[in-house]
Amino acid sequence: MPLNISKLGKVLKTLNRLEGIKEFNATLPVKIEVKKEINPIRYLIKLGNREIETKSNLPLIVGKKYFAQIKEYKSSIQISNLKPFPEILDTLEKIPFKEKLIKFSKEEILHHLANSNSKTEFIFFTNLLLAFNEKIRHLIINEKKKALMQYKYSKNRVKFYAVFTHLGEIEGEITTDTLIIYSPYTATLQLIEEFKDELSLNVLLKKTEVNNLFSFSENLLNLKV
């Protein structure tokens, strides 16, 4: 039998709550936006409400957003562990959701498609429909910070991908009594380790790169209802 969806919801809610606990912990990944290239290794970046200069040995693209780990010193800032910032987080901020935890059925997705108020909403729900046809479902949480989870049933386990503003991207799977979480960030895994007892599952944590289950696209040519 499929695992109870409440387990997914509990994992998502707990992880999302951890963002508030350590929101200003600079060891967690944060969003930066590259505003200007000053020279091949110096850039002007936007960090929160500030614009500051920093060095990067890796070439950065002006106008692009990244997840990064930040270390601040008295007269400088160091960025490391750069990864592309998932555009879906920016999209979620543009779409109003009225419920705290949203699990879309196919009928609800079609209803939102028919009543979309913007191109952003239409493309977003079209992608949800395309994913649904591939048996990939989506959960969205609407609290102080929005987060998204993709999941897919596979016999007695559920594979999932989740993305958060501060914890970054997470991949994993849930069985009857075990939760495995993958993340490229040591700080994220350490924070989950600290609060893993709240999840009521046997939690295994592994540091590695992650991948989503479904990539959002603006190409609507493959739409199947």
Coordinates of C-alpha atoms in Angstrom, one line a residue:
M1 CA 0.0 0.0 0.0
P2 CA 1.2 3.6 -0.7
L3 CA 2.8 5.3 2.3
N4 CA 0.5 7.7 4.1
I5 CA 0.8 11.2 2.6
S6 CA 0.9 12.6 6.2
K7 CA 4.5 11.4 6.5
L8 CA 5.5 13.6 3.6
G9 CA 3.7 16.5 5.0
K10 CA 5.3 16.1 8.4
V11 CA 8.8 16.0 6.8
L12 CA 8.1 19.1 4.7
K13 CA 6.6 21.0 7.7
T14 CA 9.5 20.1 10.0
L15 CA 12.2 21.0 7.5
N16 CA 10.5 24.2 6.6
R17 CA 10.3 25.2 10.3
L18 CA 14.0 24.7 10.7
E19 CA 14.6 27.6 8.3
G20 CA 13.2 30.0 10.9
I21 CA 15.3 28.5 13.7
K22 CA 18.6 29.2 11.9
E23 CA 17.5 31.8 9.4
F24 CA 20.5 34.0 10.1
N25 CA 23.0 31.2 10.4
A26 CA 25.6 32.1 7.7
T27 CA 26.7 28.5 7.4
L28 CA 23.4 27.6 5.7
P29 CA 23.1 28.3 2.0
V30 CA 21.6 31.8 1.2
K31 CA 20.5 33.4 -2.0
I32 CA 22.8 35.9 -3.7
E33 CA 22.4 37.7 -7.0
V34 CA 25.3 38.9 -9.1
K35 CA 24.8 42.5 -9.9
K36 CA 28.1 43.5 -11.6
E37 CA 31.5 42.1 -12.6
I38 CA 34.2 44.5 -11.3
N39 CA 37.1 42.4 -12.6
P40 CA 37.6 38.7 -13.4
I41 CA 37.6 37.7 -9.7
R42 CA 35.7 40.5 -8.0
Y43 CA 31.9 41.0 -8.2
L44 CA 29.2 43.2 -6.8
I45 CA 26.5 40.9 -5.3
K46 CA 23.1 41.4 -3.6
L47 CA 22.9 39.7 -0.3
G48 CA 19.5 40.3 1.4
N49 CA 19.0 44.0 1.2
R50 CA 22.7 44.8 0.8
E51 CA 24.9 45.2 -2.2
I52 CA 28.5 44.3 -1.4
E53 CA 31.8 43.4 -3.2
T54 CA 33.3 39.9 -2.9
K55 CA 35.8 37.6 -4.6
S56 CA 35.1 34.4 -6.4
N57 CA 37.6 32.2 -8.1
L58 CA 34.8 30.7 -10.2
P59 CA 33.4 32.8 -13.0
L60 CA 29.9 34.2 -12.1
I61 CA 27.2 35.3 -14.5
V62 CA 25.9 38.8 -14.0
G63 CA 22.1 38.8 -13.3
K64 CA 22.2 35.1 -12.2
K65 CA 21.2 34.0 -8.7
Y66 CA 23.0 31.4 -6.7
F67 CA 22.8 29.5 -3.5
A68 CA 26.1 30.1 -1.6
Q69 CA 27.6 29.8 1.8
I70 CA 28.8 33.0 3.3
K71 CA 31.5 34.0 5.7
E72 CA 31.7 37.6 6.7
Y73 CA 34.8 39.3 8.1
K74 CA 35.3 42.9 9.3
S75 CA 36.3 44.2 5.9
S76 CA 35.3 41.5 3.4
I77 CA 32.9 38.6 2.7
Q78 CA 33.8 35.2 1.3
I79 CA 31.4 33.1 -0.7
S80 CA 31.8 29.4 -1.4
N81 CA 29.9 26.2 -2.5
L82 CA 28.1 28.1 -5.2
K83 CA 25.1 26.4 -6.9
P84 CA 22.4 27.8 -9.3
F85 CA 19.4 29.1 -7.4
P86 CA 16.3 27.2 -8.3
E87 CA 14.0 29.5 -10.2
I88 CA 10.9 27.7 -8.8
L89 CA 11.5 29.6 -5.5
D90 CA 11.1 32.9 -7.2
T91 CA 8.0 31.6 -9.0
L92 CA 6.4 30.5 -5.7
E93 CA 6.7 34.1 -4.4
K94 CA 4.7 35.4 -7.3
I95 CA 1.7 33.0 -6.9
P96 CA -0.8 33.4 -4.0
F97 CA -1.7 30.2 -2.1
K98 CA -4.5 30.4 0.5
E99 CA -3.9 27.2 2.3
K100 CA -0.9 26.2 4.5
L101 CA -0.2 22.8 3.0
I102 CA -1.4 22.2 -0.6
K103 CA -1.6 18.8 -2.3
F104 CA -2.9 19.3 -5.8
S105 CA -5.2 16.8 -7.4
K106 CA -5.5 16.7 -11.2
E107 CA -8.9 18.4 -11.0
E108 CA -7.5 21.2 -8.9
I109 CA -4.6 21.7 -11.2
L110 CA -7.0 22.0 -14.2
H111 CA -9.1 24.4 -12.2
H112 CA -6.1 26.7 -11.5
L113 CA -5.1 26.5 -15.1
A114 CA -8.5 27.7 -16.3
N115 CA -8.4 30.5 -13.7
S116 CA -4.8 31.6 -14.0
N117 CA -4.4 35.4 -13.6
S118 CA -0.9 35.6 -15.1
K119 CA 1.5 33.9 -17.5
T120 CA 3.6 32.8 -14.5
E121 CA 0.6 31.0 -12.9
F122 CA -0.4 29.4 -16.2
I123 CA 3.1 28.0 -16.8
F124 CA 3.4 26.9 -13.2
F125 CA 0.2 24.9 -13.2
T126 CA 0.9 23.5 -16.7
N127 CA 4.2 22.1 -15.4
L128 CA 2.3 20.6 -12.4
L129 CA 0.0 18.9 -14.9
L130 CA 2.8 17.6 -17.0
A131 CA 4.5 16.2 -13.8
F132 CA 1.2 14.7 -12.7
N133 CA 1.0 12.7 -16.0
E134 CA 4.4 11.3 -15.1
K135 CA 3.1 10.3 -11.7
I136 CA 5.1 13.0 -9.9
R137 CA 3.0 14.9 -7.4
H138 CA 3.7 18.3 -5.7
L139 CA 3.3 19.6 -2.2
I140 CA 3.5 23.3 -1.4
I141 CA 3.7 24.8 2.0
N142 CA 2.7 28.4 2.6
E143 CA 4.0 29.8 5.8
K144 CA 6.6 32.6 6.4
K145 CA 8.7 31.1 3.6
K146 CA 7.3 28.9 0.8
A147 CA 8.8 25.6 0.0
L148 CA 8.1 22.9 -2.6
M149 CA 8.3 19.2 -2.6
Q150 CA 8.1 16.8 -5.5
Y151 CA 7.4 13.1 -4.8
K152 CA 6.7 9.9 -6.5
Y153 CA 5.5 6.5 -5.2
S154 CA 7.6 3.4 -5.9
K155 CA 6.2 0.3 -4.3
N156 CA 6.9 0.6 -0.5
R157 CA 8.9 3.8 -0.7
V158 CA 8.4 7.4 -1.8
K159 CA 11.2 9.3 -3.5
F160 CA 11.2 13.1 -3.1
Y161 CA 12.9 16.3 -3.9
A162 CA 12.4 19.5 -1.9
V163 CA 13.7 23.1 -2.1
F164 CA 13.8 25.7 0.6
T165 CA 15.1 29.3 0.8
H166 CA 17.7 28.6 3.5
L167 CA 18.2 24.8 3.7
G168 CA 18.7 24.7 -0.1
E169 CA 17.8 21.7 -2.2
I170 CA 17.2 18.3 -0.6
E171 CA 16.7 14.9 -2.1
G172 CA 15.6 11.7 -0.4
E173 CA 13.3 8.8 0.1
I174 CA 10.8 7.6 2.8
T175 CA 10.1 3.9 3.6
T176 CA 7.7 2.6 6.3
D177 CA 10.1 3.6 9.1
T178 CA 13.1 5.3 7.5
L179 CA 13.9 8.7 6.0
I180 CA 17.0 9.2 3.9
I181 CA 18.0 12.7 3.2
Y182 CA 20.7 13.9 0.7
S183 CA 22.1 17.4 0.6
P184 CA 25.2 19.1 -0.8
Y185 CA 25.5 21.3 2.4
T186 CA 27.1 20.0 5.6
A187 CA 25.3 22.8 7.6
T188 CA 21.9 21.7 6.4
L189 CA 22.6 18.1 7.3
Q190 CA 23.9 19.1 10.7
L191 CA 20.7 21.1 11.4
I192 CA 18.5 18.2 10.4
E193 CA 20.5 15.9 12.6
E194 CA 19.9 18.2 15.6
F195 CA 16.1 18.0 15.2
K196 CA 15.7 14.6 13.6
D197 CA 13.8 13.2 16.6
E198 CA 10.8 15.4 15.6
L199 CA 10.4 13.4 12.4
S200 CA 9.5 10.1 14.2
L201 CA 11.5 8.1 11.6
N202 CA 14.9 6.5 11.5
V203 CA 16.8 9.3 9.8
L204 CA 19.9 8.7 7.6
L205 CA 21.8 11.8 6.3
K206 CA 24.3 11.8 3.4
K207 CA 26.2 14.6 1.8
T208 CA 26.0 14.5 -2.0
E209 CA 24.7 16.5 -5.0
V210 CA 20.9 16.3 -5.6
N211 CA 18.5 16.3 -8.5
N212 CA 14.9 17.2 -8.8
L213 CA 12.3 14.7 -10.0
F214 CA 10.8 17.0 -12.5
S215 CA 12.3 20.1 -14.2
F216 CA 10.0 23.0 -14.8
S217 CA 10.0 24.5 -18.2
E218 CA 8.3 27.3 -20.2
N219 CA 7.9 24.9 -23.2
L220 CA 4.2 24.0 -23.3
L221 CA 4.3 22.0 -26.5
N222 CA 4.2 18.6 -24.8
L223 CA 1.0 19.3 -22.7
K224 CA -1.2 16.2 -22.3
V225 CA -4.4 16.5 -20.4

